[in-house]
């Protein structure tokens, strides 16, 4: 089936550093999402993105977070600076036509902030 | 905003029995309800969905029921097998941009 690729699978960084998480969504998909999962439990919505713009973001999407997809390349989540509570698994997802369509998830990036 | 409650955090059943996972939602505008499965250490993948124009949908051993009046939907896994063991997430969407997920139910199928 359609695949969403996330790079890297695991990232370890020191608190205060910048990190960029990369996502290669399904090629013809138009909507992109980031979710945060802590301890294998709750999937917390962070942000969604369409047509070059953030459409909706949650309270978890702090000012230190930003997303972009320059020229149809990777859809990225940047955290600058990182904090200890940012440690989690971040899942990227994409869908063809928004939230009435199936979300396809990547394998996740495990971020460890020390 | 929408809140999705997933009532069972853990569930154990014997192989061959049925498993039922229940979710409720708050936003009457929600119209699309997918279910996702997450196996240990892996990502989520889609298993089945239901839209608000029907109240029942079946795909092989999976049945989803939707009660719009009660704002409740459920996943029924019949004739469970050990490979059904995973965390199951329900979600709801109003049809705009976002999906709201429940907290997940960890299902264990005992051989």
PDB file of C-alpha atoms in Angstrom:
ATOM      1  CA  UNK A   1       0.000   0.000   0.000  1.00  0.00           C
ATOM      2  CA  UNK A   2       0.934   3.679   0.030  1.00  0.00           C
ATOM      3  CA  UNK A   3       3.939   4.459   2.195  1.00  0.00           C
ATOM      4  CA  UNK A   4       4.941   7.438   4.270  1.00  0.00           C
ATOM      5  CA  UNK A   5       8.653   7.524   5.043  1.00  0.00           C
ATOM      6  CA  UNK A   6      10.123   9.209   8.094  1.00  0.00           C
ATOM      7  CA  UNK A   7      13.757  10.068   8.554  1.00  0.00           C
ATOM      8  CA  UNK A   8      15.492   9.519  10.936  1.00  0.00           C
ATOM      9  CA  UNK A   9      13.912   6.701  12.908  1.00  0.00           C
ATOM     10  CA  UNK A  10      15.634   7.793  16.104  1.00  0.00           C
ATOM     11  CA  UNK A  11      17.222  11.096  17.047  1.00  0.00           C
ATOM     12  CA  UNK A  12      19.049  11.886  20.279  1.00  0.00           C
ATOM     13  CA  UNK A  13      19.862  15.512  21.024  1.00  0.00           C
ATOM     14  CA  UNK A  14      20.727  17.757  23.922  1.00  0.00           C
ATOM     15  CA  UNK A  15      18.122  20.072  25.364  1.00  0.00           C
ATOM     16  CA  UNK A  16      18.211  23.466  23.693  1.00  0.00           C
ATOM     17  CA  UNK A  17      19.426  22.167  20.348  1.00  0.00           C
ATOM     18  CA  UNK A  18      17.432  22.357  17.147  1.00  0.00           C
ATOM     19  CA  UNK A  19      16.021  19.237  15.516  1.00  0.00           C
ATOM     20  CA  UNK A  20      14.329  18.674  12.163  1.00  0.00           C
ATOM     21  CA  UNK A  21      12.148  15.645  11.589  1.00  0.00           C
ATOM     22  CA  UNK A  22      11.619  14.702   7.963  1.00  0.00           C
ATOM     23  CA  UNK A  23       8.632  13.101   6.327  1.00  0.00           C
ATOM     24  CA  UNK A  24       8.211  11.929   2.755  1.00  0.00           C
ATOM     25  CA  UNK A  25       4.421  11.654   2.339  1.00  0.00           C
ATOM     26  CA  UNK A  26       2.505   9.552  -0.170  1.00  0.00           C
ATOM     27  CA  UNK A  27       3.232  11.103  -3.546  1.00  0.00           C
ATOM     28  CA  UNK A  28      -0.234  12.320  -4.573  1.00  0.00           C
ATOM     29  CA  UNK A  29      -1.440  13.261  -1.107  1.00  0.00           C
ATOM     30  CA  UNK A  30      -2.312  16.841  -0.339  1.00  0.00           C
ATOM     31  CA  UNK A  31      -2.854  16.964   3.431  1.00  0.00           C
ATOM     32  CA  UNK A  32      -0.068  16.407   5.916  1.00  0.00           C
ATOM     33  CA  UNK A  33      -0.144  15.912   9.657  1.00  0.00           C
ATOM     34  CA  UNK A  34       2.142  15.573  12.648  1.00  0.00           C
ATOM     35  CA  UNK A  35       1.100  13.634  15.738  1.00  0.00           C
ATOM     36  CA  UNK A  36       2.979  13.150  19.008  1.00  0.00           C
ATOM     37  CA  UNK A  37       2.803   9.892  20.954  1.00  0.00           C
ATOM     38  CA  UNK A  38       4.195   9.480  24.457  1.00  0.00           C
ATOM     39  CA  UNK A  39       4.781   6.064  26.053  1.00  0.00           C
ATOM     40  CA  UNK A  40       2.945   4.243  23.279  1.00  0.00           C
ATOM     41  CA  UNK A  41      -0.368   5.729  24.287  1.00  0.00           C
ATOM     42  CA  UNK A  42      -2.339   8.824  23.372  1.00  0.00           C
ATOM     43  CA  UNK A  43      -1.926  10.109  19.846  1.00  0.00           C
ATOM     44  CA  UNK A  44      -1.875  13.863  20.245  1.00  0.00           C
ATOM     45  CA  UNK A  45      -2.568  16.030  17.222  1.00  0.00           C
ATOM     46  CA  UNK A  46       0.027  18.716  16.624  1.00  0.00           C
ATOM     47  CA  UNK A  47      -0.628  20.320  13.272  1.00  0.00           C
ATOM     48  CA  UNK A  48      -1.960  19.828   9.789  1.00  0.00           C
ATOM     49  CA  UNK A  49      -0.801  21.428   6.583  1.00  0.00           C
ATOM     50  CA  UNK A  50      -2.347  21.949   3.181  1.00  0.00           C
ATOM     51  CA  UNK A  51      -1.404  23.986   0.147  1.00  0.00           C
ATOM     52  CA  UNK A  52       1.677  25.387   1.808  1.00  0.00           C
ATOM     53  CA  UNK A  53      -0.133  26.555   4.928  1.00  0.00           C
ATOM     54  CA  UNK A  54      -0.856  25.439   8.459  1.00  0.00           C
ATOM     55  CA  UNK A  55      -4.611  24.771   8.571  1.00  0.00           C
ATOM     56  CA  UNK A  56      -5.013  23.859  12.203  1.00  0.00           C
ATOM     57  CA  UNK A  57      -2.715  23.427  15.176  1.00  0.00           C
ATOM     58  CA  UNK A  58      -3.163  22.305  18.758  1.00  0.00           C
ATOM     59  CA  UNK A  59      -1.962  23.777  22.033  1.00  0.00           C
ATOM     60  CA  UNK A  60       0.917  21.296  21.918  1.00  0.00           C
ATOM     61  CA  UNK A  61       2.254  23.041  18.823  1.00  0.00           C
ATOM     62  CA  UNK A  62       4.347  25.525  20.762  1.00  0.00           C
ATOM     63  CA  UNK A  63       6.040  28.600  19.355  1.00  0.00           C
ATOM     64  CA  UNK A  64       9.257  26.592  19.140  1.00  0.00           C
ATOM     65  CA  UNK A  65       7.628  24.323  16.542  1.00  0.00           C
ATOM     66  CA  UNK A  66       7.399  25.025  12.844  1.00  0.00           C
ATOM     67  CA  UNK A  67       6.443  23.049   9.745  1.00  0.00           C
ATOM     68  CA  UNK A  68       7.103  23.490   6.071  1.00  0.00           C
ATOM     69  CA  UNK A  69       7.215  21.626   2.795  1.00  0.00           C
ATOM     70  CA  UNK A  70       9.432  23.613   0.465  1.00  0.00           C
ATOM     71  CA  UNK A  71       8.793  22.882  -3.214  1.00  0.00           C
ATOM     72  CA  UNK A  72       7.079  19.555  -2.661  1.00  0.00           C
ATOM     73  CA  UNK A  73      10.066  18.005  -0.924  1.00  0.00           C
ATOM     74  CA  UNK A  74      10.038  16.644   2.609  1.00  0.00           C
ATOM     75  CA  UNK A  75       7.342  17.789   4.999  1.00  0.00           C
ATOM     76  CA  UNK A  76       9.373  18.814   8.025  1.00  0.00           C
ATOM     77  CA  UNK A  77       8.768  19.479  11.698  1.00  0.00           C
ATOM     78  CA  UNK A  78      11.390  21.702  13.266  1.00  0.00           C
ATOM     79  CA  UNK A  79      11.741  22.213  17.005  1.00  0.00           C
ATOM     80  CA  UNK A  80      13.993  25.060  18.080  1.00  0.00           C
ATOM     81  CA  UNK A  81      14.967  25.008  20.882  1.00  0.00           C
ATOM     82  CA  UNK A  82      14.082  21.553  22.154  1.00  0.00           C
ATOM     83  CA  UNK A  83      12.909  20.873  25.721  1.00  0.00           C
ATOM     84  CA  UNK A  84      12.906  17.679  27.784  1.00  0.00           C
ATOM     85  CA  UNK A  85       9.139  17.312  27.380  1.00  0.00           C
ATOM     86  CA  UNK A  86       9.558  17.122  23.616  1.00  0.00           C
ATOM     87  CA  UNK A  87      10.829  13.559  24.018  1.00  0.00           C
ATOM     88  CA  UNK A  88       8.262  11.365  22.275  1.00  0.00           C
ATOM     89  CA  UNK A  89       7.599   9.497  19.063  1.00  0.00           C
ATOM     90  CA  UNK A  90       6.498  11.842  16.307  1.00  0.00           C
ATOM     91  CA  UNK A  91       4.326  10.383  13.575  1.00  0.00           C
ATOM     92  CA  UNK A  92       3.833  11.985  10.220  1.00  0.00           C
ATOM     93  CA  UNK A  93       0.686  11.169   8.268  1.00  0.00           C
ATOM     94  CA  UNK A  94      -0.792  12.144   4.951  1.00  0.00           C
ATOM     95  CA  UNK A  95      -4.147  11.872   3.263  1.00  0.00           C
ATOM     96  CA  UNK A  96      -5.418  12.461  -0.208  1.00  0.00           C
ATOM     97  CA  UNK A  97      -8.279  14.780   0.570  1.00  0.00           C
ATOM     98  CA  UNK A  98      -8.364  15.812   4.195  1.00  0.00           C
ATOM     99  CA  UNK A  99     -10.115  14.271   7.123  1.00  0.00           C
ATOM    100  CA  UNK A 100     -12.774  12.330   5.276  1.00  0.00           C
ATOM    101  CA  UNK A 101     -10.068  10.125   3.862  1.00  0.00           C
ATOM    102  CA  UNK A 102      -7.770   7.474   5.241  1.00  0.00           C
ATOM    103  CA  UNK A 103      -4.677   8.700   7.024  1.00  0.00           C
ATOM    104  CA  UNK A 104      -1.467   6.895   6.150  1.00  0.00           C
ATOM    105  CA  UNK A 105       1.135   6.988   8.891  1.00  0.00           C
ATOM    106  CA  UNK A 106       4.892   6.823   8.768  1.00  0.00           C
ATOM    107  CA  UNK A 107       6.860   4.561  11.097  1.00  0.00           C
ATOM    108  CA  UNK A 108       7.612   7.435  13.445  1.00  0.00           C
ATOM    109  CA  UNK A 109      10.717   9.228  14.658  1.00  0.00           C
ATOM    110  CA  UNK A 110      11.664   8.592  18.257  1.00  0.00           C
ATOM    111  CA  UNK A 111      13.055  11.844  19.639  1.00  0.00           C
ATOM    112  CA  UNK A 112      15.076  11.690  22.842  1.00  0.00           C
ATOM    113  CA  UNK A 113      15.970  15.043  24.374  1.00  0.00           C
ATOM    114  CA  UNK A 114      18.641  14.744  27.058  1.00  0.00           C
TER     115      UNK A 114
ATOM    116  CA  UNK B   1     -13.234  20.903  19.984  1.00  0.00           C
ATOM    117  CA  UNK B   2     -14.018  17.248  19.539  1.00  0.00           C
ATOM    118  CA  UNK B   3     -13.202  14.839  22.363  1.00  0.00           C
ATOM    119  CA  UNK B   4     -13.006  11.121  21.741  1.00  0.00           C
ATOM    120  CA  UNK B   5     -13.160   8.786  24.732  1.00  0.00           C
ATOM    121  CA  UNK B   6     -12.036   5.213  24.368  1.00  0.00           C
ATOM    122  CA  UNK B   7     -13.502   3.305  27.263  1.00  0.00           C
ATOM    123  CA  UNK B   8     -11.352   0.232  27.568  1.00  0.00           C
ATOM    124  CA  UNK B   9      -7.651   0.901  28.091  1.00  0.00           C
ATOM    125  CA  UNK B  10      -6.892  -2.831  28.150  1.00  0.00           C
ATOM    126  CA  UNK B  11      -8.844  -5.863  27.000  1.00  0.00           C
ATOM    127  CA  UNK B  12      -8.024  -9.573  27.135  1.00  0.00           C
ATOM    128  CA  UNK B  13      -9.962 -12.248  25.302  1.00  0.00           C
ATOM    129  CA  UNK B  14      -9.431 -15.911  24.537  1.00  0.00           C
ATOM    130  CA  UNK B  15      -8.607 -16.898  21.000  1.00  0.00           C
ATOM    131  CA  UNK B  16     -11.791 -17.455  19.067  1.00  0.00           C
ATOM    132  CA  UNK B  17     -13.904 -15.174  21.257  1.00  0.00           C
ATOM    133  CA  UNK B  18     -15.093 -11.718  20.188  1.00  0.00           C
ATOM    134  CA  UNK B  19     -13.550  -8.458  21.346  1.00  0.00           C
ATOM    135  CA  UNK B  20     -15.482  -5.196  21.557  1.00  0.00           C
ATOM    136  CA  UNK B  21     -13.923  -1.758  21.906  1.00  0.00           C
ATOM    137  CA  UNK B  22     -16.179   1.209  22.577  1.00  0.00           C
ATOM    138  CA  UNK B  23     -15.677   4.892  21.836  1.00  0.00           C
ATOM    139  CA  UNK B  24     -17.773   7.992  22.368  1.00  0.00           C
ATOM    140  CA  UNK B  25     -17.439  11.411  20.833  1.00  0.00           C
ATOM    141  CA  UNK B  26     -18.783  14.849  21.666  1.00  0.00           C
ATOM    142  CA  UNK B  27     -19.124  16.798  18.439  1.00  0.00           C
ATOM    143  CA  UNK B  28     -22.402  16.103  16.633  1.00  0.00           C
ATOM    144  CA  UNK B  29     -20.738  17.368  13.457  1.00  0.00           C
ATOM    145  CA  UNK B  30     -18.359  14.384  13.411  1.00  0.00           C
ATOM    146  CA  UNK B  31     -19.143  12.261  10.396  1.00  0.00           C
ATOM    147  CA  UNK B  32     -16.180   9.986   9.762  1.00  0.00           C
ATOM    148  CA  UNK B  33     -14.915   7.380  12.222  1.00  0.00           C
ATOM    149  CA  UNK B  34     -11.813   5.370  11.340  1.00  0.00           C
ATOM    150  CA  UNK B  35     -10.057   2.716  13.410  1.00  0.00           C
ATOM    151  CA  UNK B  36      -6.312   2.164  13.458  1.00  0.00           C
ATOM    152  CA  UNK B  37      -4.183  -0.706  14.735  1.00  0.00           C
ATOM    153  CA  UNK B  38      -0.710  -0.306  16.190  1.00  0.00           C
ATOM    154  CA  UNK B  39       1.398  -3.409  16.736  1.00  0.00           C
ATOM    155  CA  UNK B  40       4.245  -3.299  19.230  1.00  0.00           C
ATOM    156  CA  UNK B  41       6.964  -0.899  18.134  1.00  0.00           C
ATOM    157  CA  UNK B  42       5.265  -0.137  14.836  1.00  0.00           C
ATOM    158  CA  UNK B  43       3.223   2.614  13.298  1.00  0.00           C
ATOM    159  CA  UNK B  44      -0.528   2.887  12.996  1.00  0.00           C
ATOM    160  CA  UNK B  45      -2.289   1.362  10.098  1.00  0.00           C
ATOM    161  CA  UNK B  46      -5.872   1.741   9.015  1.00  0.00           C
ATOM    162  CA  UNK B  47      -8.194  -1.204   9.637  1.00  0.00           C
ATOM    163  CA  UNK B  48     -11.761  -0.085   9.003  1.00  0.00           C
ATOM    164  CA  UNK B  49     -13.916   3.023   8.991  1.00  0.00           C
ATOM    165  CA  UNK B  50     -17.558   4.051   9.065  1.00  0.00           C
ATOM    166  CA  UNK B  51     -19.278   7.196   7.866  1.00  0.00           C
ATOM    167  CA  UNK B  52     -22.308   8.783   9.419  1.00  0.00           C
ATOM    168  CA  UNK B  53     -24.655   7.809   6.593  1.00  0.00           C
ATOM    169  CA  UNK B  54     -24.624   4.156   7.768  1.00  0.00           C
ATOM    170  CA  UNK B  55     -24.846   2.492  11.160  1.00  0.00           C
ATOM    171  CA  UNK B  56     -23.015  -0.753  10.446  1.00  0.00           C
ATOM    172  CA  UNK B  57     -20.086  -1.832   8.336  1.00  0.00           C
ATOM    173  CA  UNK B  58     -18.333  -5.177   8.110  1.00  0.00           C
ATOM    174  CA  UNK B  59     -15.013  -6.185   6.641  1.00  0.00           C
ATOM    175  CA  UNK B  60     -14.240  -9.872   7.153  1.00  0.00           C
ATOM    176  CA  UNK B  61     -13.942 -10.372  10.939  1.00  0.00           C
ATOM    177  CA  UNK B  62     -14.280  -6.652  11.748  1.00  0.00           C
ATOM    178  CA  UNK B  63     -17.622  -4.972  12.376  1.00  0.00           C
ATOM    179  CA  UNK B  64     -18.072  -1.302  13.192  1.00  0.00           C
ATOM    180  CA  UNK B  65     -21.316  -0.008  14.662  1.00  0.00           C
ATOM    181  CA  UNK B  66     -22.303   3.640  14.876  1.00  0.00           C
ATOM    182  CA  UNK B  67     -25.042   5.071  17.106  1.00  0.00           C
ATOM    183  CA  UNK B  68     -25.313   8.737  16.203  1.00  0.00           C
ATOM    184  CA  UNK B  69     -27.960   9.453  18.786  1.00  0.00           C
ATOM    185  CA  UNK B  70     -25.743   8.230  21.605  1.00  0.00           C
ATOM    186  CA  UNK B  71     -22.588   9.547  19.880  1.00  0.00           C
ATOM    187  CA  UNK B  72     -21.047   6.149  20.265  1.00  0.00           C
ATOM    188  CA  UNK B  73     -19.221   3.780  17.939  1.00  0.00           C
ATOM    189  CA  UNK B  74     -17.632   0.414  18.491  1.00  0.00           C
ATOM    190  CA  UNK B  75     -15.276  -2.057  16.896  1.00  0.00           C
ATOM    191  CA  UNK B  76     -16.146  -5.745  17.090  1.00  0.00           C
ATOM    192  CA  UNK B  77     -13.463  -8.266  16.241  1.00  0.00           C
ATOM    193  CA  UNK B  78     -14.992 -11.718  15.814  1.00  0.00           C
ATOM    194  CA  UNK B  79     -13.171 -15.061  16.020  1.00  0.00           C
ATOM    195  CA  UNK B  80     -10.085 -13.362  17.438  1.00  0.00           C
ATOM    196  CA  UNK B  81      -6.621 -14.626  16.597  1.00  0.00           C
ATOM    197  CA  UNK B  82      -3.289 -14.002  18.363  1.00  0.00           C
ATOM    198  CA  UNK B  83      -2.231 -11.666  15.546  1.00  0.00           C
ATOM    199  CA  UNK B  84      -5.128  -9.379  16.482  1.00  0.00           C
ATOM    200  CA  UNK B  85      -3.159  -8.457  19.618  1.00  0.00           C
ATOM    201  CA  UNK B  86      -2.265  -4.775  19.296  1.00  0.00           C
ATOM    202  CA  UNK B  87      -3.322  -1.315  20.405  1.00  0.00           C
ATOM    203  CA  UNK B  88      -6.461  -0.132  18.644  1.00  0.00           C
ATOM    204  CA  UNK B  89      -7.238   3.551  18.270  1.00  0.00           C
ATOM    205  CA  UNK B  90     -10.586   5.001  17.370  1.00  0.00           C
ATOM    206  CA  UNK B  91     -10.825   8.438  15.792  1.00  0.00           C
ATOM    207  CA  UNK B  92     -13.446  10.954  14.766  1.00  0.00           C
ATOM    208  CA  UNK B  93     -13.437  13.695  12.204  1.00  0.00           C
ATOM    209  CA  UNK B  94     -15.860  16.472  11.365  1.00  0.00           C
ATOM    210  CA  UNK B  95     -14.758  16.450   7.766  1.00  0.00           C
ATOM    211  CA  UNK B  96     -12.622  19.535   7.960  1.00  0.00           C
ATOM    212  CA  UNK B  97      -8.953  19.005   8.530  1.00  0.00           C
ATOM    213  CA  UNK B  98      -8.377  17.128  11.721  1.00  0.00           C
ATOM    214  CA  UNK B  99      -8.725  13.658  13.218  1.00  0.00           C
ATOM    215  CA  UNK B 100      -9.188  13.297  16.966  1.00  0.00           C
ATOM    216  CA  UNK B 101      -7.958  10.042  18.456  1.00  0.00           C
ATOM    217  CA  UNK B 102      -8.976   8.087  21.511  1.00  0.00           C
ATOM    218  CA  UNK B 103      -6.313   6.999  24.013  1.00  0.00           C
ATOM    219  CA  UNK B 104      -6.043   3.502  22.611  1.00  0.00           C
ATOM    220  CA  UNK B 105      -7.084   0.045  23.771  1.00  0.00           C
ATOM    221  CA  UNK B 106      -4.431  -2.602  24.262  1.00  0.00           C
ATOM    222  CA  UNK B 107      -5.972  -5.884  23.124  1.00  0.00           C
ATOM    223  CA  UNK B 108      -4.409  -9.188  24.112  1.00  0.00           C
ATOM    224  CA  UNK B 109      -5.679 -12.393  22.535  1.00  0.00           C
ATOM    225  CA  UNK B 110      -4.760 -15.347  24.695  1.00  0.00           C
ATOM    226  CA  UNK B 111      -4.069 -18.538  22.715  1.00  0.00           C
TER     227      UNK B 111
END
